[in-house]
């Protein structure tokens, strides 16, 4: 199954007792349709997602990022602290495609590129100070 949606919060890496790591994040998908009266209805569905393959992907999964996920969906039900029943949709993700990022991710990329550029320019300027005969 594939779903496309935006992250509703930054991804978190959880460390499990058996030395495994899982990346948890939430995705909202939107669907719209017209009812019999011709009114446009928009419906949002939320998925709690888990990705077990690599924790490094959490760096790219920030709130607002548009992603396409492949995997399997399942439901869960529980009783809340107040004793009320709750239900949710979960998604075990086997593949993630990032379609667009939010501004924070773009800023992080720009900052890391600037850091690399500064390192390169600093190293080249120190080379000019060397007293080399050629």
GROMACS .gro file of N, CA and C in nm:
model
  402
    1UNK      N    1   0.085  -0.117   0.000
    1UNK     CA    2   0.000   0.000   0.000
    1UNK      C    3   0.089   0.124   0.000
    2UNK      N    4   0.047   0.228  -0.070
    2UNK     CA    5   0.119   0.355  -0.074
    2UNK      C    6   0.031   0.465  -0.017
    3UNK      N    7   0.091   0.555   0.059
    3UNK     CA    8   0.021   0.674   0.104
    3UNK      C    9   0.110   0.795   0.078
    4UNK      N   10   0.048   0.908   0.050
    4UNK     CA   11   0.120   1.033   0.031
    4UNK      C   12   0.060   1.134   0.127
    5UNK      N   13   0.147   1.199   0.204
    5UNK     CA   14   0.099   1.297   0.299
    5UNK      C   15   0.214   1.380   0.355
    6UNK      N   16   0.179   1.468   0.449
    6UNK     CA   17   0.279   1.554   0.512
    6UNK      C   18   0.299   1.513   0.658
    7UNK      N   19   0.424   1.525   0.702
    7UNK     CA   20   0.454   1.494   0.840
    7UNK      C   21   0.390   1.599   0.931
    8UNK      N   22   0.329   1.552   1.040
    8UNK     CA   23   0.264   1.642   1.134
    8UNK      C   24   0.357   1.678   1.250
    9UNK      N   25   0.469   1.609   1.259
    9UNK     CA   26   0.570   1.637   1.362
    9UNK      C   27   0.703   1.582   1.314
   10UNK      N   28   0.811   1.629   1.375
   10UNK     CA   29   0.944   1.578   1.341
   10UNK      C   30   0.956   1.431   1.380
   11UNK      N   31   1.030   1.357   1.302
   11UNK     CA   32   1.052   1.215   1.331
   11UNK      C   33   1.139   1.201   1.456
   12UNK      N   34   1.116   1.094   1.531
   12UNK     CA   35   1.193   1.064   1.651
   12UNK      C   36   1.252   0.924   1.638
   13UNK      N   37   1.375   0.908   1.684
   13UNK     CA   38   1.439   0.777   1.685
   13UNK      C   39   1.427   0.721   1.826
   14UNK      N   40   1.369   0.603   1.836
   14UNK     CA   41   1.359   0.535   1.966
   14UNK      C   42   1.458   0.420   1.968
   15UNK      N   43   1.524   0.405   2.082
   15UNK     CA   44   1.620   0.296   2.103
   15UNK      C   45   1.552   0.190   2.188
   16UNK      N   46   1.543   0.070   2.134
   16UNK     CA   47   1.476  -0.039   2.204
   16UNK      C   48   1.577  -0.121   2.285
   17UNK      N   49   1.530  -0.193   2.386
   17UNK     CA   50   1.621  -0.271   2.471
   17UNK      C   51   1.705  -0.375   2.395
   18UNK      N   52   1.654  -0.426   2.284
   18UNK     CA   53   1.727  -0.528   2.207
   18UNK      C   54   1.826  -0.465   2.108
   19UNK      N   55   1.865  -0.340   2.132
   19UNK     CA   56   1.962  -0.265   2.052
   19UNK      C   57   1.911  -0.229   1.913
   20UNK      N   58   1.783  -0.248   1.887
   20UNK     CA   59   1.725  -0.204   1.760
   20UNK      C   60   1.680  -0.060   1.775
   21UNK      N   61   1.668   0.007   1.660
   21UNK     CA   62   1.622   0.144   1.657
   21UNK      C   63   1.504   0.155   1.561
   22UNK      N   64   1.407   0.238   1.598
   22UNK     CA   65   1.291   0.260   1.512
   22UNK      C   66   1.268   0.410   1.500
   23UNK      N   67   1.232   0.453   1.380
   23UNK     CA   68   1.199   0.593   1.355
   23UNK      C   69   1.046   0.605   1.356
   24UNK      N   70   0.994   0.689   1.445
   24UNK     CA   71   0.850   0.710   1.455
   24UNK      C   72   0.816   0.851   1.409
   25UNK      N   73   0.708   0.862   1.332
   25UNK     CA   74   0.660   0.991   1.285
   25UNK      C   75   0.513   0.978   1.250
   26UNK      N   76   0.447   1.090   1.231
   26UNK     CA   77   0.305   1.092   1.200
   26UNK      C   78   0.284   1.162   1.066
   27UNK      N   79   0.193   1.106   0.985
   27UNK     CA   80   0.165   1.161   0.853
   27UNK      C   81   0.014   1.186   0.841
   28UNK      N   82  -0.022   1.300   0.782
   28UNK     CA   83  -0.162   1.332   0.754
   28UNK      C   84  -0.184   1.324   0.603
   29UNK      N   85  -0.288   1.253   0.564
   29UNK     CA   86  -0.326   1.245   0.423
   29UNK      C   87  -0.460   1.315   0.405
   30UNK      N   88  -0.479   1.377   0.290
   30UNK     CA   89  -0.604   1.448   0.263
   30UNK      C   90  -0.676   1.384   0.146
   31UNK      N   91  -0.807   1.379   0.156
   31UNK     CA   92  -0.892   1.329   0.049
   31UNK      C   93  -1.012   1.422   0.041
   32UNK      N   94  -1.059   1.449  -0.080
   32UNK     CA   95  -1.180   1.530  -0.091
   32UNK      C   96  -1.272   1.471  -0.196
   33UNK      N   97  -1.399   1.497  -0.176
   33UNK     CA   98  -1.501   1.446  -0.266
   33UNK      C   99  -1.625   1.536  -0.254
   34UNK      N  100  -1.719   1.515  -0.345
   34UNK     CA  101  -1.847   1.590  -0.339
   34UNK      C  102  -1.956   1.493  -0.294
   35UNK      N  103  -2.036   1.540  -0.199
   35UNK     CA  104  -2.147   1.457  -0.152
   35UNK      C  105  -2.266   1.471  -0.247
   36UNK      N  106  -2.378   1.407  -0.213
   36UNK     CA  107  -2.496   1.408  -0.300
   36UNK      C  108  -2.552   1.549  -0.321
   37UNK      N  109  -2.529   1.636  -0.223
   37UNK     CA  110  -2.578   1.774  -0.235
   37UNK      C  111  -2.481   1.861  -0.314
   38UNK      N  112  -2.368   1.805  -0.358
   38UNK     CA  113  -2.272   1.880  -0.437
   38UNK      C  114  -2.171   1.958  -0.354
   39UNK      N  115  -2.176   1.939  -0.222
   39UNK     CA  116  -2.082   2.007  -0.135
   39UNK      C  117  -1.948   1.934  -0.136
   40UNK      N  118  -1.844   2.013  -0.136
   40UNK     CA  119  -1.710   1.954  -0.133
   40UNK      C  120  -1.675   1.917   0.012
   41UNK      N  121  -1.640   1.794   0.034
   41UNK     CA  122  -1.604   1.744   0.166
   41UNK      C  123  -1.455   1.710   0.166
   42UNK      N  124  -1.382   1.763   0.263
   42UNK     CA  125  -1.240   1.731   0.277
   42UNK      C  126  -1.222   1.646   0.402
   43UNK      N  127  -1.149   1.538   0.386
   43UNK     CA  128  -1.129   1.445   0.496
   43UNK      C  129  -0.980   1.423   0.517
   44UNK      N  130  -0.934   1.437   0.641
   44UNK     CA  131  -0.793   1.415   0.675
   44UNK      C  132  -0.782   1.288   0.756
   45UNK      N  133  -0.686   1.204   0.720
   45UNK     CA  134  -0.659   1.080   0.792
   45UNK      C  135  -0.516   1.085   0.845
   46UNK      N  136  -0.500   1.047   0.970
   46UNK     CA  137  -0.368   1.050   1.035
   46UNK      C  138  -0.316   0.908   1.052
   47UNK      N  139  -0.188   0.889   1.021
   47UNK     CA  140  -0.121   0.760   1.038
   47UNK      C  141  -0.001   0.778   1.132
   48UNK      N  142   0.010   0.691   1.229
   48UNK     CA  143   0.132   0.683   1.311
   48UNK      C  144   0.223   0.585   1.238
   49UNK      N  145   0.342   0.628   1.200
   49UNK     CA  146   0.430   0.549   1.115
   49UNK      C  147   0.555   0.502   1.190
   50UNK      N  148   0.605   0.386   1.146
   50UNK     CA  149   0.728   0.330   1.201
   50UNK      C  150   0.816   0.285   1.085
   51UNK      N  151   0.945   0.318   1.093
   51UNK     CA  152   1.043   0.279   0.992
   51UNK      C  153   1.160   0.214   1.064
   52UNK      N  154   1.191   0.090   1.031
   52UNK     CA  155   1.289   0.011   1.105
   52UNK      C  156   1.423  -0.004   1.034
   53UNK      N  157   1.438   0.041   0.912
   53UNK     CA  158   1.556   0.008   0.831
   53UNK      C  159   1.678   0.090   0.869
   54UNK      N  160   1.665   0.222   0.879
   54UNK     CA  161   1.781   0.307   0.912
   54UNK      C  162   1.736   0.430   0.991
   55UNK      N  163   1.799   0.456   1.104
   55UNK     CA  164   1.761   0.574   1.183
   55UNK      C  165   1.806   0.706   1.119
   56UNK      N  166   1.897   0.702   1.023
   56UNK     CA  167   1.948   0.824   0.960
   56UNK      C  168   1.841   0.901   0.884
   57UNK      N  169   1.735   0.832   0.844
   57UNK     CA  170   1.629   0.897   0.768
   57UNK      C  171   1.557   1.002   0.853
   58UNK      N  172   1.567   0.993   0.984
   58UNK     CA  173   1.500   1.089   1.074
   58UNK      C  174   1.548   1.231   1.049
   59UNK      N  175   1.671   1.249   1.003
   59UNK     CA  176   1.725   1.382   0.976
   59UNK      C  177   1.646   1.455   0.867
   60UNK      N  178   1.586   1.381   0.776
   60UNK     CA  179   1.515   1.440   0.663
   60UNK      C  180   1.365   1.450   0.687
   61UNK      N  181   1.316   1.383   0.791
   61UNK     CA  182   1.172   1.378   0.816
   61UNK      C  183   1.134   1.482   0.921
   62UNK      N  184   1.107   1.602   0.874
   62UNK     CA  185   1.069   1.711   0.963
   62UNK      C  186   0.925   1.754   0.933
   63UNK      N  187   0.865   1.817   1.029
   63UNK     CA  188   0.726   1.859   1.018
   63UNK      C  189   0.703   1.937   0.889
   64UNK      N  190   0.599   1.898   0.815
   64UNK     CA  191   0.563   1.966   0.691
   64UNK      C  192   0.618   1.902   0.566
   65UNK      N  193   0.712   1.808   0.579
   65UNK     CA  194   0.772   1.742   0.463
   65UNK      C  195   0.669   1.653   0.394
   66UNK      N  196   0.661   1.662   0.261
   66UNK     CA  197   0.572   1.578   0.182
   66UNK      C  198   0.645   1.448   0.149
   67UNK      N  199   0.584   1.334   0.187
   67UNK     CA  200   0.648   1.205   0.165
   67UNK      C  201   0.550   1.108   0.101
   68UNK      N  202   0.607   1.010   0.029
   68UNK     CA  203   0.531   0.897  -0.023
   68UNK      C  204   0.586   0.773   0.047
   69UNK      N  205   0.497   0.699   0.111
   69UNK     CA  206   0.537   0.583   0.190
   69UNK      C  207   0.481   0.455   0.129
   70UNK      N  208   0.562   0.351   0.128
   70UNK     CA  209   0.517   0.217   0.090
   70UNK      C  210   0.526   0.130   0.214
   71UNK      N  211   0.429   0.044   0.230
   71UNK     CA  212   0.431  -0.045   0.346
   71UNK      C  213   0.295  -0.105   0.369
   72UNK      N  214   0.264  -0.133   0.498
   72UNK     CA  215   0.135  -0.192   0.528
   72UNK      C  216   0.068  -0.116   0.641
   73UNK      N  217  -0.063  -0.100   0.627
   73UNK     CA  218  -0.142  -0.029   0.728
   73UNK      C  219  -0.212  -0.129   0.817
   74UNK      N  220  -0.232  -0.090   0.942
   74UNK     CA  221  -0.310  -0.171   1.036
   74UNK      C  222  -0.371  -0.079   1.140
   75UNK      N  223  -0.472  -0.129   1.210
   75UNK     CA  224  -0.541  -0.049   1.310
   75UNK      C  225  -0.499  -0.093   1.450
   76UNK      N  226  -0.517  -0.004   1.545
   76UNK     CA  227  -0.494  -0.038   1.684
   76UNK      C  228  -0.603   0.025   1.769
   77UNK      N  229  -0.634  -0.038   1.881
   77UNK     CA  230  -0.735   0.013   1.972
   77UNK      C  231  -0.682   0.001   2.114
   78UNK      N  232  -0.719   0.098   2.199
   78UNK     CA  233  -0.674   0.097   2.338
   78UNK      C  234  -0.770   0.177   2.424
   79UNK      N  235  -0.757   0.158   2.553
   79UNK     CA  236  -0.832   0.238   2.649
   79UNK      C  237  -0.742   0.348   2.700
   80UNK      N  238  -0.791   0.471   2.698
   80UNK     CA  239  -0.714   0.583   2.746
   80UNK      C  240  -0.711   0.588   2.898
   81UNK      N  241  -0.634   0.679   2.952
   81UNK     CA  242  -0.625   0.695   3.098
   81UNK      C  243  -0.760   0.728   3.160
   82UNK      N  244  -0.845   0.791   3.079
   82UNK     CA  245  -0.978   0.826   3.127
   82UNK      C  246  -1.077   0.710   3.114
   83UNK      N  247  -1.029   0.595   3.064
   83UNK     CA  248  -1.116   0.478   3.048
   83UNK      C  249  -1.193   0.476   2.917
   84UNK      N  250  -1.176   0.579   2.836
   84UNK     CA  251  -1.246   0.588   2.708
   84UNK      C  252  -1.172   0.508   2.601
   85UNK      N  253  -1.246   0.440   2.513
   85UNK     CA  254  -1.180   0.366   2.405
   85UNK      C  255  -1.128   0.462   2.297
   86UNK      N  256  -1.013   0.428   2.241
   86UNK     CA  257  -0.952   0.505   2.132
   86UNK      C  258  -0.910   0.408   2.022
   87UNK      N  259  -0.896   0.460   1.901
   87UNK     CA  260  -0.851   0.380   1.788
   87UNK      C  261  -0.759   0.464   1.702
   88UNK      N  262  -0.669   0.399   1.629
   88UNK     CA  263  -0.578   0.472   1.542
   88UNK      C  264  -0.534   0.387   1.425
   89UNK      N  265  -0.480   0.456   1.326
   89UNK     CA  266  -0.423   0.389   1.209
   89UNK      C  267  -0.271   0.394   1.218
   90UNK      N  268  -0.209   0.281   1.195
   90UNK     CA  269  -0.063   0.271   1.198
   90UNK      C  270  -0.014   0.229   1.061
   91UNK      N  271   0.112   0.260   1.034
   91UNK     CA  272   0.170   0.225   0.904
   91UNK      C  273   0.313   0.181   0.924
   92UNK      N  274   0.342   0.056   0.893
   92UNK     CA  275   0.480   0.006   0.894
   92UNK      C  276   0.540   0.037   0.758
   93UNK      N  277   0.635   0.127   0.756
   93UNK     CA  278   0.692   0.179   0.633
   93UNK      C  279   0.814   0.097   0.591
   94UNK      N  280   0.815   0.054   0.466
   94UNK     CA  281   0.931  -0.019   0.414
   94UNK      C  282   1.011   0.066   0.315
   95UNK      N  283   0.948   0.173   0.263
   95UNK     CA  284   1.017   0.260   0.168
   95UNK      C  285   0.964   0.402   0.183
   96UNK      N  286   1.055   0.500   0.183
   96UNK     CA  287   1.018   0.640   0.197
   96UNK      C  288   1.075   0.719   0.080
   97UNK      N  289   0.989   0.797   0.014
   97UNK     CA  290   1.033   0.891  -0.089
   97UNK      C  291   0.997   1.030  -0.041
   98UNK      N  292   1.096   1.118  -0.034
   98UNK     CA  293   1.072   1.257   0.006
   98UNK      C  294   1.045   1.337  -0.120
   99UNK      N  295   0.925   1.395  -0.130
   99UNK     CA  296   0.888   1.472  -0.249
   99UNK      C  297   0.919   1.620  -0.234
  100UNK      N  298   0.904   1.673  -0.116
  100UNK     CA  299   0.941   1.812  -0.092
  100UNK      C  300   0.969   1.826   0.056
  101UNK      N  301   1.047   1.929   0.087
  101UNK     CA  302   1.080   1.950   0.227
  101UNK      C  303   1.020   2.081   0.273
  102UNK      N  304   1.022   2.100   0.402
  102UNK     CA  305   0.973   2.227   0.455
  102UNK      C  306   1.089   2.325   0.462
  103UNK      N  307   1.064   2.445   0.506
  103UNK     CA  308   1.167   2.550   0.510
  103UNK      C  309   1.280   2.515   0.607
  104UNK      N  310   1.247   2.451   0.722
  104UNK     CA  311   1.352   2.419   0.819
  104UNK      C  312   1.453   2.323   0.759
  105UNK      N  313   1.406   2.224   0.685
  105UNK     CA  314   1.498   2.129   0.623
  105UNK      C  315   1.584   2.199   0.519
  106UNK      N  316   1.522   2.287   0.440
  106UNK     CA  317   1.598   2.361   0.339
  106UNK      C  318   1.702   2.449   0.407
  107UNK      N  319   1.665   2.512   0.519
  107UNK     CA  320   1.760   2.596   0.592
  107UNK      C  321   1.874   2.513   0.649
  108UNK      N  322   1.843   2.393   0.701
  108UNK     CA  323   1.949   2.305   0.751
  108UNK      C  324   2.046   2.269   0.638
  109UNK      N  325   1.991   2.240   0.521
  109UNK     CA  326   2.076   2.205   0.406
  109UNK      C  327   2.162   2.324   0.367
  110UNK      N  328   2.104   2.442   0.364
  110UNK     CA  329   2.179   2.561   0.328
  110UNK      C  330   2.289   2.589   0.430
  111UNK      N  331   2.257   2.570   0.560
  111UNK     CA  332   2.357   2.591   0.664
  111UNK      C  333   2.472   2.492   0.650
  112UNK      N  334   2.439   2.365   0.622
  112UNK     CA  335   2.546   2.267   0.608
  112UNK      C  336   2.628   2.294   0.484
  113UNK      N  337   2.564   2.342   0.375
  113UNK     CA  338   2.639   2.378   0.255
  113UNK      C  339   2.729   2.498   0.283
  114UNK      N  340   2.679   2.597   0.359
  114UNK     CA  341   2.761   2.712   0.394
  114UNK      C  342   2.879   2.671   0.479
  115UNK      N  343   2.859   2.578   0.570
  115UNK     CA  344   2.967   2.529   0.654
  115UNK      C  345   3.074   2.463   0.568
  116UNK      N  346   3.031   2.382   0.472
  116UNK     CA  347   3.125   2.317   0.381
  116UNK      C  348   3.199   2.423   0.299
  117UNK      N  349   3.122   2.523   0.247
  117UNK     CA  350   3.185   2.630   0.169
  117UNK      C  351   3.287   2.705   0.253
  118UNK      N  352   3.254   2.733   0.381
  118UNK     CA  353   3.347   2.804   0.469
  118UNK      C  354   3.472   2.722   0.492
  119UNK      N  355   3.455   2.592   0.512
  119UNK     CA  356   3.572   2.505   0.533
  119UNK      C  357   3.661   2.505   0.410
  120UNK      N  358   3.598   2.500   0.294
  120UNK     CA  359   3.676   2.499   0.170
  120UNK      C  360   3.747   2.633   0.153
  121UNK      N  361   3.674   2.745   0.175
  121UNK     CA  362   3.738   2.876   0.155
  121UNK      C  363   3.845   2.901   0.260
  122UNK      N  364   3.825   2.855   0.384
  122UNK     CA  365   3.927   2.871   0.487
  122UNK      C  366   4.053   2.791   0.454
  123UNK      N  367   4.035   2.671   0.403
  123UNK     CA  368   4.152   2.589   0.371
  123UNK      C  369   4.227   2.648   0.252
  124UNK      N  370   4.155   2.705   0.156
  124UNK     CA  371   4.225   2.762   0.040
  124UNK      C  372   4.295   2.893   0.078
  125UNK      N  373   4.239   2.971   0.172
  125UNK     CA  374   4.306   3.094   0.211
  125UNK      C  375   4.431   3.065   0.294
  126UNK      N  376   4.430   2.957   0.371
  126UNK     CA  377   4.550   2.922   0.448
  126UNK      C  378   4.659   2.872   0.356
  127UNK      N  379   4.622   2.817   0.242
  127UNK     CA  380   4.723   2.770   0.145
  127UNK      C  381   4.799   2.888   0.087
  128UNK      N  382   4.734   3.005   0.076
  128UNK     CA  383   4.798   3.124   0.018
  128UNK      C  384   4.904   3.177   0.113
  129UNK      N  385   4.891   3.153   0.241
  129UNK     CA  386   4.985   3.204   0.340
  129UNK      C  387   5.113   3.119   0.346
  130UNK      N  388   5.111   3.002   0.290
  130UNK     CA  389   5.229   2.915   0.295
  130UNK      C  390   5.343   2.976   0.211
  131UNK      N  391   5.465   2.960   0.258
  131UNK     CA  392   5.581   3.008   0.183
  131UNK      C  393   5.634   2.896   0.096
  132UNK      N  394   5.566   2.874  -0.012
  132UNK     CA  395   5.610   2.770  -0.105
  132UNK      C  396   5.691   2.833  -0.216
  133UNK      N  397   5.797   2.768  -0.259
  133UNK     CA  398   5.884   2.826  -0.361
  133UNK      C  399   5.821   2.826  -0.500
  134UNK      N  400   5.712   2.763  -0.520
  134UNK     CA  401   5.651   2.760  -0.655
  134UNK      C  402   5.512   2.816  -0.657
   0.00000   0.00000   0.00000
